Each structure stands twice: as structure tokens, then as C-alpha cells.
mmCIF file of C-alpha atoms in Angstrom:
data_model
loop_
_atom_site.group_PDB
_atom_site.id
_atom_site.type_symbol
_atom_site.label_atom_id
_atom_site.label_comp_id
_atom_site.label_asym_id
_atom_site.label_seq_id
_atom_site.Cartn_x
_atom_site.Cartn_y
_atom_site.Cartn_z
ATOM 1 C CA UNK K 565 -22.579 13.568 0.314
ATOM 2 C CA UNK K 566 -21.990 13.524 3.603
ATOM 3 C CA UNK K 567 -18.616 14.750 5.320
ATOM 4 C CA UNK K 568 -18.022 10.734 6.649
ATOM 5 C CA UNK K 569 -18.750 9.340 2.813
ATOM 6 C CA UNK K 570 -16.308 11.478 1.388
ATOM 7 C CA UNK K 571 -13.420 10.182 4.051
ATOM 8 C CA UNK K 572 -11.591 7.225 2.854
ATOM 9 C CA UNK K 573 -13.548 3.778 3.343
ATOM 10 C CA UNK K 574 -16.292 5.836 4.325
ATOM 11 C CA UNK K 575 -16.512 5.592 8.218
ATOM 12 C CA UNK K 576 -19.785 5.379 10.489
ATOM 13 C CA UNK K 577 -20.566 8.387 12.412
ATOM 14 C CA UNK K 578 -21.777 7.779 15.956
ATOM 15 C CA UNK K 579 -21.293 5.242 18.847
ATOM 16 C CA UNK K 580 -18.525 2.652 18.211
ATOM 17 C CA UNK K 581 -19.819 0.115 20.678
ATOM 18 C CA UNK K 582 -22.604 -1.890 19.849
ATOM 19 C CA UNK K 583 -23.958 -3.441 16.620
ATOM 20 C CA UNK K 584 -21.967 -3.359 13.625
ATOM 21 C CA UNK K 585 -23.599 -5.836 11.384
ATOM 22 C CA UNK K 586 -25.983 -8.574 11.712
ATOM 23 C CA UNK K 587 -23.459 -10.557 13.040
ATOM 24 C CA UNK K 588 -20.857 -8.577 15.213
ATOM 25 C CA UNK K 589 -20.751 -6.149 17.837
ATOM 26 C CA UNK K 590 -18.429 -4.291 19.283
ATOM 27 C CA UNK K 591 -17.262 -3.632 23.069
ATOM 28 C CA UNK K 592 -15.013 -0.282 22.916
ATOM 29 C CA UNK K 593 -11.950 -0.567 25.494
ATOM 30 C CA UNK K 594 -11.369 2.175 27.625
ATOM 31 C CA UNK K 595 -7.561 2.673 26.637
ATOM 32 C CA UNK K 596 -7.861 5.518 24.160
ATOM 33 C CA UNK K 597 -4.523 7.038 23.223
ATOM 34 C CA UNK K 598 -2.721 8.889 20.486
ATOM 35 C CA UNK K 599 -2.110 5.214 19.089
ATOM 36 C CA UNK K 600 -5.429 2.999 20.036
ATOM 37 C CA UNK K 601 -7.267 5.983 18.814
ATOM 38 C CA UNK K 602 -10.900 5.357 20.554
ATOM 39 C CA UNK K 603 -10.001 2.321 22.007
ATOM 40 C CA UNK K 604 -9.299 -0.899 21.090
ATOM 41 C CA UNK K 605 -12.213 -2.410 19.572
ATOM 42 C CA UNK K 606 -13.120 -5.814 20.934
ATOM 43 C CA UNK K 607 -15.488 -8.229 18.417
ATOM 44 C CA UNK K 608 -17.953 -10.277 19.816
ATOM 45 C CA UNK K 609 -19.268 -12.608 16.280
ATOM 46 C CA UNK K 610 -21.978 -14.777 16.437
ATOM 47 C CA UNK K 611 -25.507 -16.207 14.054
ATOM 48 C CA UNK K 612 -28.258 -14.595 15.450
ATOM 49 C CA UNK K 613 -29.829 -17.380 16.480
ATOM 50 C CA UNK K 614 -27.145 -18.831 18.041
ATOM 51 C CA UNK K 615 -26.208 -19.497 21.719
ATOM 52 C CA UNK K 616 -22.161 -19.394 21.359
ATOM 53 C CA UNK K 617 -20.310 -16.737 20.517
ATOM 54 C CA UNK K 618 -16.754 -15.919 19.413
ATOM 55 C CA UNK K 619 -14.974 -12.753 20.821
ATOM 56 C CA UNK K 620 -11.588 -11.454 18.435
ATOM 57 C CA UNK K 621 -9.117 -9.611 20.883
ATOM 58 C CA UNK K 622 -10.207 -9.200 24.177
ATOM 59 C CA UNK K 623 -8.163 -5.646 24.249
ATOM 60 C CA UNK K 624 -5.799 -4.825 27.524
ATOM 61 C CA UNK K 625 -5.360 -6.472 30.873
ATOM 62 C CA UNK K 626 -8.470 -4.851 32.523
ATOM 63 C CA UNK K 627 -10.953 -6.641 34.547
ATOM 64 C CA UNK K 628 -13.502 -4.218 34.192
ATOM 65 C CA UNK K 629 -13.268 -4.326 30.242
ATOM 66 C CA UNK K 630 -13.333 -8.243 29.679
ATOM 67 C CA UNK K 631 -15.823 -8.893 32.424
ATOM 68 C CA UNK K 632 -18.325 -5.845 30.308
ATOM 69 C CA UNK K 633 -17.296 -7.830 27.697
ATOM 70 C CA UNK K 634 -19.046 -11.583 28.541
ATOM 71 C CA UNK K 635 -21.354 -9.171 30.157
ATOM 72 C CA UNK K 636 -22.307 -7.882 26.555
ATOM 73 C CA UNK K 637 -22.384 -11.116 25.295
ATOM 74 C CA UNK K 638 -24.254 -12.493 27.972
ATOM 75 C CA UNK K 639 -27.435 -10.230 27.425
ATOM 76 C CA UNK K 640 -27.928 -11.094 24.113
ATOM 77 C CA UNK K 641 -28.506 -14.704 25.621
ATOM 78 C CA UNK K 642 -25.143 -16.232 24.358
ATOM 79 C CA UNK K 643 -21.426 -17.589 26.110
ATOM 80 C CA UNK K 644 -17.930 -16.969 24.722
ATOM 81 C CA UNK K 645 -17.217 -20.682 23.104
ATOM 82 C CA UNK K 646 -13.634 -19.444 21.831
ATOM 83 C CA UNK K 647 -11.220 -16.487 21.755
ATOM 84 C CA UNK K 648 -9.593 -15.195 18.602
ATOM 85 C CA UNK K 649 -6.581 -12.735 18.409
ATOM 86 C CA UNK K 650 -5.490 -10.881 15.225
ATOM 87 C CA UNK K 651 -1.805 -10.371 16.669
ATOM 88 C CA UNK K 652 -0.181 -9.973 19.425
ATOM 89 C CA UNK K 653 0.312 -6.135 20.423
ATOM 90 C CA UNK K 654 -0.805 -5.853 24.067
ATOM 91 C CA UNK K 655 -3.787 -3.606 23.651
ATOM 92 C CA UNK K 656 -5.605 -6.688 21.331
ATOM 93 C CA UNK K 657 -3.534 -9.301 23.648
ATOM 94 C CA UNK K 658 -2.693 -8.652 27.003
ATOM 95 C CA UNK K 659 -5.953 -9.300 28.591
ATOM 96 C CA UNK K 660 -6.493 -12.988 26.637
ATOM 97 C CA UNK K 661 -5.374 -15.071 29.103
ATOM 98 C CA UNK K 662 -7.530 -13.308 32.022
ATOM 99 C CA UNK K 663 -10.418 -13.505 29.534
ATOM 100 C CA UNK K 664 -9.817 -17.270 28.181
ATOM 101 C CA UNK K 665 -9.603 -17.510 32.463
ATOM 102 C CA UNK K 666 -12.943 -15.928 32.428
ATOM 103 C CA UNK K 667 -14.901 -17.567 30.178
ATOM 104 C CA UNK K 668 -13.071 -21.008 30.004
ATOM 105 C CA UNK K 669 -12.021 -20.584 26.726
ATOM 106 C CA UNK K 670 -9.488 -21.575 24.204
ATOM 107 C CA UNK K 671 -6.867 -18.935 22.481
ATOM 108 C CA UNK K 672 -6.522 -19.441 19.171
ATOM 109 C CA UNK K 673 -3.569 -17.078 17.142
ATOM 110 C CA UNK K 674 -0.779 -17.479 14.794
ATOM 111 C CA UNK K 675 1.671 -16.807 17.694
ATOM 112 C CA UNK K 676 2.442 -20.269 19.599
ATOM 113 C CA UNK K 677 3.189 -17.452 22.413
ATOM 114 C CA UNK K 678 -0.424 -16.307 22.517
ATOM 115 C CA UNK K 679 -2.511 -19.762 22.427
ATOM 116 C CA UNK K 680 -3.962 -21.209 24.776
ATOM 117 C CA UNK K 681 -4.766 -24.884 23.923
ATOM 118 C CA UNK K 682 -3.726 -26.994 20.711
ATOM 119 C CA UNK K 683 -4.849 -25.281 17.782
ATOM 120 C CA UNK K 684 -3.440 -22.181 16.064
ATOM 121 C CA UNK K 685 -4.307 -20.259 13.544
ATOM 122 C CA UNK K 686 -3.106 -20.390 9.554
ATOM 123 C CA UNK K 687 -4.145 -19.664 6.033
ATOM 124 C CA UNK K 688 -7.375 -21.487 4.697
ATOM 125 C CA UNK K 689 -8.311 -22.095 8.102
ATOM 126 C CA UNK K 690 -11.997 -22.024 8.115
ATOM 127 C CA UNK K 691 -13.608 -21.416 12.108
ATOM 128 C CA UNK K 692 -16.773 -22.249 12.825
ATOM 129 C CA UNK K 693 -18.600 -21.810 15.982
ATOM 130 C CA UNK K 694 -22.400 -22.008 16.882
ATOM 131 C CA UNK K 695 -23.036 -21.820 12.886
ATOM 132 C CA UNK K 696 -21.125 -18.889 12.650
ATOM 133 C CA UNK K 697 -17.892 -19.210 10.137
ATOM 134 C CA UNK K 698 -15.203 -17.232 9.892
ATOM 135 C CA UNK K 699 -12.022 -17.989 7.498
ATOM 136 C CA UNK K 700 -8.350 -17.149 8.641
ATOM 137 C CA UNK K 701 -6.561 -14.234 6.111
ATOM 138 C CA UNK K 702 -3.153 -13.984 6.969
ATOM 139 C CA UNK K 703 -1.935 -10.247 6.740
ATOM 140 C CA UNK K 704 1.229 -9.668 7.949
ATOM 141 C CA UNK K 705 3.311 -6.584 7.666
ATOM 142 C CA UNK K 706 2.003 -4.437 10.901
ATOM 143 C CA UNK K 707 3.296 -7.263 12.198
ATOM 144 C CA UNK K 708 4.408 -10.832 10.907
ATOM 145 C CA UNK K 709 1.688 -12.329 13.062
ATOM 146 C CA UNK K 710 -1.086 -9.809 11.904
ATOM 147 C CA UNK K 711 -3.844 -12.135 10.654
ATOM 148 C CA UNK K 712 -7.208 -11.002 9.597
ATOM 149 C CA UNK K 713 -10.982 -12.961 9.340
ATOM 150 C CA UNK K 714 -13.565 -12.717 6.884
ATOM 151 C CA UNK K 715 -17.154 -13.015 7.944
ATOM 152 C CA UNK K 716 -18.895 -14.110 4.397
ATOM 153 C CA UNK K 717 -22.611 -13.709 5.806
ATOM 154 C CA UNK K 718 -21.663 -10.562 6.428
ATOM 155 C CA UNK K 719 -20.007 -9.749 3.949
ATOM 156 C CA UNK K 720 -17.079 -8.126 5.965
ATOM 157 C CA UNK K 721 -13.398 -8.625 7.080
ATOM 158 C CA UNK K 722 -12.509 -7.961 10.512
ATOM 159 C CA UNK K 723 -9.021 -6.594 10.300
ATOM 160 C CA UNK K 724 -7.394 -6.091 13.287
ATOM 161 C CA UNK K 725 -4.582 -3.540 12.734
ATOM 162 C CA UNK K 726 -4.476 -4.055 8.975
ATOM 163 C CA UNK K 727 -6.689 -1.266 8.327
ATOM 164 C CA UNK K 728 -7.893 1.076 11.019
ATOM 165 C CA UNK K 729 -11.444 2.797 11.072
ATOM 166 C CA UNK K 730 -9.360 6.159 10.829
ATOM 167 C CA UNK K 731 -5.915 7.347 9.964
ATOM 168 C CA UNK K 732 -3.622 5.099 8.687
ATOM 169 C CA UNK K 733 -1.466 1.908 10.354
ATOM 170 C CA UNK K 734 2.386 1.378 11.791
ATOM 171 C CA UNK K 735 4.290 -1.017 9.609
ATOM 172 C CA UNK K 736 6.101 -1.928 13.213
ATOM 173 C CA UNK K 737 9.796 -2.850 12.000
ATOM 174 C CA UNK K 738 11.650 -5.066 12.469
ATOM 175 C CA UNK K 739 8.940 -7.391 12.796
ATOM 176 C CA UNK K 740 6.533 -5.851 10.508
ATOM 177 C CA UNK K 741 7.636 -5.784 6.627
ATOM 178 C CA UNK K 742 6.274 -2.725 4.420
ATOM 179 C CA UNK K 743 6.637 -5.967 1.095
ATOM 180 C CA UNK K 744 4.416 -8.187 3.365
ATOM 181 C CA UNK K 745 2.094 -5.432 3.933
ATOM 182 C CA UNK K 746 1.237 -4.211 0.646
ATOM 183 C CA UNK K 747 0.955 -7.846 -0.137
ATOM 184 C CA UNK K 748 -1.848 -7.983 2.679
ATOM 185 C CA UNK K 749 -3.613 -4.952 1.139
ATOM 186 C CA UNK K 750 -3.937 -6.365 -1.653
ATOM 187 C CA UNK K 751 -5.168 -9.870 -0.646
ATOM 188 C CA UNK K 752 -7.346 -7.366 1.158
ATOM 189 C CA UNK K 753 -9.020 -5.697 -2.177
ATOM 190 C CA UNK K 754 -9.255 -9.261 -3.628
ATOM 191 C CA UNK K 755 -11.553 -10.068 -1.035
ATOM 192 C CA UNK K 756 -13.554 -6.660 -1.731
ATOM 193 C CA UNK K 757 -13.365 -7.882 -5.877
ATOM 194 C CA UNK K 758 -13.808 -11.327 -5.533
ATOM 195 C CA UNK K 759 -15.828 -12.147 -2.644
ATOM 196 C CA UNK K 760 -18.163 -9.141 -2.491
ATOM 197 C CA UNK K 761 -16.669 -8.042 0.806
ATOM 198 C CA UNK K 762 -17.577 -4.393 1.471
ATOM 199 C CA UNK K 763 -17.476 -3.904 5.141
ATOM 200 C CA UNK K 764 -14.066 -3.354 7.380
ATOM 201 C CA UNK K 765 -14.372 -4.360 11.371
ATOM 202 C CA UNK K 766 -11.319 -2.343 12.491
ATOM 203 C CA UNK K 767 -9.238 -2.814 15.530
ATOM 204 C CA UNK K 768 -9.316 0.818 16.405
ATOM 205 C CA UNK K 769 -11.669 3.436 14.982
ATOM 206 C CA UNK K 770 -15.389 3.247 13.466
ATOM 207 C CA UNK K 771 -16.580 1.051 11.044
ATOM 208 C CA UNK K 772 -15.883 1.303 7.404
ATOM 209 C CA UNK K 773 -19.148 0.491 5.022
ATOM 210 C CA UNK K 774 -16.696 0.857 1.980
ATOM 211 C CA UNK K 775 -14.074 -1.637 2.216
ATOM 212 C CA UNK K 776 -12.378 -1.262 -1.423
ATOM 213 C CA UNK K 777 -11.696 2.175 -1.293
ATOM 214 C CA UNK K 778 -10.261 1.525 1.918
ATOM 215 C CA UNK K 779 -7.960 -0.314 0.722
ATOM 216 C CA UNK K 780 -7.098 1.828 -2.112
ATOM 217 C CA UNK K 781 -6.743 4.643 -0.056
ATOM 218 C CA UNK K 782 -4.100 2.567 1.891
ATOM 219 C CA UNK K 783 -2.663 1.585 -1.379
ATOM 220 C CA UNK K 784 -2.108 5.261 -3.044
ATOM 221 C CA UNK K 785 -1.023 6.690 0.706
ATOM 222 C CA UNK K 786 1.500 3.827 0.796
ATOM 223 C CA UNK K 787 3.002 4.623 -2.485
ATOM 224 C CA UNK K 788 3.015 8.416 -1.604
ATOM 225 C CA UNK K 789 5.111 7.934 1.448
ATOM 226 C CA UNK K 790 7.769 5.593 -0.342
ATOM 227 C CA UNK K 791 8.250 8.039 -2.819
ATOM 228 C CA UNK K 792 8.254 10.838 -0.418
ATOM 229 C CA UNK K 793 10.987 8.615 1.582
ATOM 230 C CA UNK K 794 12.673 8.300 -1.867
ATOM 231 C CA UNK K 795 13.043 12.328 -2.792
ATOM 232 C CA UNK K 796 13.900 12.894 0.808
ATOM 233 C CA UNK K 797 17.110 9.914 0.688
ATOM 234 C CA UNK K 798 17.935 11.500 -2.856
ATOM 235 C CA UNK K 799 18.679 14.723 -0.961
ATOM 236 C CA UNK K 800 20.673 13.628 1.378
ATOM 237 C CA UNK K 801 18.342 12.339 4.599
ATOM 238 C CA UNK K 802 19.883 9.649 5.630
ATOM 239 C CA UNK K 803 19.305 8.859 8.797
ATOM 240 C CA UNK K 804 15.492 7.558 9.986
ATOM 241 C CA UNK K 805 15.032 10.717 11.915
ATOM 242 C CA UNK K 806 16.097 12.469 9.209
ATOM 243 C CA UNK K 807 13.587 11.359 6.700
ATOM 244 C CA UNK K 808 11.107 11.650 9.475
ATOM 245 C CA UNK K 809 11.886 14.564 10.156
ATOM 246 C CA UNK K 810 11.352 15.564 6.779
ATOM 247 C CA UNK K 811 8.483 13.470 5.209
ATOM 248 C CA UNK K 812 6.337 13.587 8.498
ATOM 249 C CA UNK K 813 6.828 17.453 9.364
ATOM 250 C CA UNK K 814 2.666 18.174 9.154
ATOM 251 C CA UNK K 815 2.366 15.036 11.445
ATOM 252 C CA UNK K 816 2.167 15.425 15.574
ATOM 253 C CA UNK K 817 5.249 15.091 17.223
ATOM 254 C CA UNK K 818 3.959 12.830 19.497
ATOM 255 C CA UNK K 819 3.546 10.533 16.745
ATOM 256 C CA UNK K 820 7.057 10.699 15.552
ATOM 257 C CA UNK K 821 8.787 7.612 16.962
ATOM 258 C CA UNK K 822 5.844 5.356 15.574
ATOM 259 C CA UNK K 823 6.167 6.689 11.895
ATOM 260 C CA UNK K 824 10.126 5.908 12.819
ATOM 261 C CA UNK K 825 9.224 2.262 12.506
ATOM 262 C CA UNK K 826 7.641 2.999 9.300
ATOM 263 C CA UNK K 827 10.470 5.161 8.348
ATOM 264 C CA UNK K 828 12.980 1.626 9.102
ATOM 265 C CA UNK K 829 10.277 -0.219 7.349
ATOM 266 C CA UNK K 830 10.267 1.766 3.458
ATOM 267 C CA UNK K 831 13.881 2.577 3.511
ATOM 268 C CA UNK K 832 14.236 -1.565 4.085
ATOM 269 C CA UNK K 833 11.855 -1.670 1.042
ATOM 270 C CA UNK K 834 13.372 0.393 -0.958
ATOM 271 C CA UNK K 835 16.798 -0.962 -0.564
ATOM 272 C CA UNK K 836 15.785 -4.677 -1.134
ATOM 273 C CA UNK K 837 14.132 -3.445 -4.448
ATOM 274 C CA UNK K 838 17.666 -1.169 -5.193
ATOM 275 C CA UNK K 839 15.876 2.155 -5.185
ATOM 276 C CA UNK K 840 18.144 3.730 -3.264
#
């Protein structure tokens, strides 16, 4: 076994840009950080023998990035024909209108804020583009607009900030919801049980080629933090700092006021459910 296979979801080694899958490719942004890990990962989806093409969060406000971008697409003999975003954080959203400028192309989100043109984005939705379909999962709790899309030929689920290609993901409260989240993981693993999904197009971080134990991994880490969160209330951190303090000692520093929002998020979970 190799060292990647026996990491949870088991992650690609190698180059993150490029081909993925038959059907997507990715375009690495060049805003790496403590928080976009590599980059943000920008989706270009299309058949193979198609001309069109559909790109899923153009990443950050950077000319350089989106124009590589229809660049990318470009070579492989195909236009953008629409513009997808899986929420709206800036480093998946702040460059969509420049891009959508770009390429003369619609937005579609779940976010009124974010479209561009008439159509949104909601559950059952079913895209299709060029031959190419994709179908709308909604998977909120990074955030309440956090949708995801599942590429059937494929078998895969591109999931924005759902589930990252490494490490694990902010529940951003107040407007993420740890309840909603867990509720998205496991709508998540249904797709893995029920519709033979197995691969996981992150929005940061490489791909996954085992998308079930992913999401279990997110599961059992979830459940370890709550009760973590739990012990640490029952002995008297009360405070979010506190607990973080506490529960997130091994972690960076730097990372701190991110699991904060986390932090908010379970001790709003676990007072709604009266566990502490």
C-alpha cells in the first residue's frame, strides 16, 4: 500500500492541474495559503467530444488565472458555454464576474448575489451543456450556499469546499451550520452507496479516487471533535477560545481563528441538541 492509499479518501500523488477524469480538468490558482491549501482548484467539465465546456469556480480576481483558464479550455478545441460556482467564498467567487466578462457567460449559483443572468441553482437541478450533465447537490454547512455537482459519467462529485483533497473543512459560523453539514456528508456517502460515485473533485487539494471513505473519514473526525468540544465544556472551557485552545492545541496557531468558527459552530450543535 502506498503512503497516499492509506490517507483518508486516498489522494492522487503528483500534479494537481490537468486531467482528472475523462471528463474534467483542473486549472490550479496561484493563491496558495494556509487556508486554499495548493490553490483553489478551478473545474473545467466537458464530453470529450464536445465543443462547449462548463468551468465550476473560476477561483480569485486574477487576470492572469481566468484568462490561463479559457486558455486551457481553448486548446483542447472547446469555449466556456456557462460558469458554475459551488459558493460564494472569494477564492471560488471573486473572479466570476471578470470571467463570465471574459468568456460571455452566464453565472449560475444558489446565491442571487453571485448570478449573473436568470437562472440559479437548486436541488434536482439537472445541467446540461454540450452533452455533458451535471446534477445540483445542495450541501450546505461550510456555508448555507455550499452546493455540490455530481458528474454520473464519471462517476464523481465535484465538491467544492464540502470535502477538501487534504485536511479537513471550516464549518464557517454563523452562516455555516455543523447539523446542515453532517447532513451534507451524508447525502454525500449516499451518492458513494447509491449511485456508485467513487471519485471527489475538491476545491482545494488533490483528487480523491476513494470517495466513501472520504466521507467517513469526515464523518468519524466530526464526531471526534464534538465530543472533544463536549469533555472540554464539561471541564469548565467555556469560552470559544477556550475550547480552542484546548481541543486544537496540536493544530498551527495560524489556524486558530478558522477552527474558532468551528468551535461557534459544535458548541451551537451541541446546545440545540441539549448536550451541554
Amino acid at each position: 500500500m502506498t503512503e497516499a492509499a492509506a490517507l483518508p479518501g486516498q489522494p492522487r500523488g503528483g500534479v494537481l492541474s490537468g486531467p482528472a477524469t475523462a471528463r474534467a480538468v483542473n486549472v490550479l490558482a496561484p493563491n496558495a495559503s494556509a487556508m486554499t491549501l495548493d490553490g483553489t482548484n478551478t473545474w473545467i467539465v466537458a464530453e470529450p467530444d464536445s465543443d462547449l465546456a462548463v468551468v465550476i469556480d473560476p477561483g480569485p480576481l486574477d487576470d492572469g488565472h481566468l484568462r490561463h483558464v479559457i486558455e486551457t479550455a481553448e486548446r483542447a478545441g472547446r469555449r466556456v458555454g456557462l460558469t458554475l460556482l459551488t459558493h460564494g467564498h472569494p477564492d471560488h467567487a471573486e473572479g466570476a464576474a471578470r470571467f463570465a466578462e471574459l468568456t460571455r457567460t452566464k453565472v449560475r449559483a444558489l446565491d442571487p448575489a453571485l448570478r449573473l443572468g436568470d437562472e440559479g441553482l437548486g436541488a434536482g437541478d439537472v445541467i446540461t451543456v454540450g452533452g455533458l450533465e451535471l446534477r445540483v447537490v445542495p450541501t450546505p454547512g461550510h456555508t448555507e450556499d455550499s452546493l455540490s455537482f455530481h458528474l454520473p459519467a464519471d462517476r464523481a462529485v465535484l465538491t467544492g469546499d464540502t470535502i477538501l483533497g487534504r485536511g479537513t473543512t471550516v464549518v464557517a459560523h454563523p452562516d455555516g451550520r455543523l447539523g446542515d453539514y453532517l447532513d451534507s456528508l451524508r447525502r454525500l456517502r449516499s451518492l458513494t452507496v447509491d449511485d456508485g460515485v467513487h471519485t471527489v473533485l475538491p476545491g482545494h487539494g488533490p483528487v480523491l479516487d476513494d470517495a466513501q471513505g472520504a466521507v467517513d473519514f469526515y464523518l468519524a473526525h466530526r464526531a471526534n471533535r464534538l465530543a472533544q468540544v463536549e469533555t472540554a465544556v464539561e471541564n469548565g472551557y467555556r469560552t470559544p477560545t477556550e475550547v480552542v485552545a484546548r481541543v486544537y492545541a496540536d493544530v498551527d496557531r495560524s489556524l486558530w481563528p478558522a477552527a474558532e468558527l468551528s468551535v461557534r459552530a459544535q458548541l451551537e450543535y451541541l446546545r440545540e441538541h441539549g448536550l451541554i
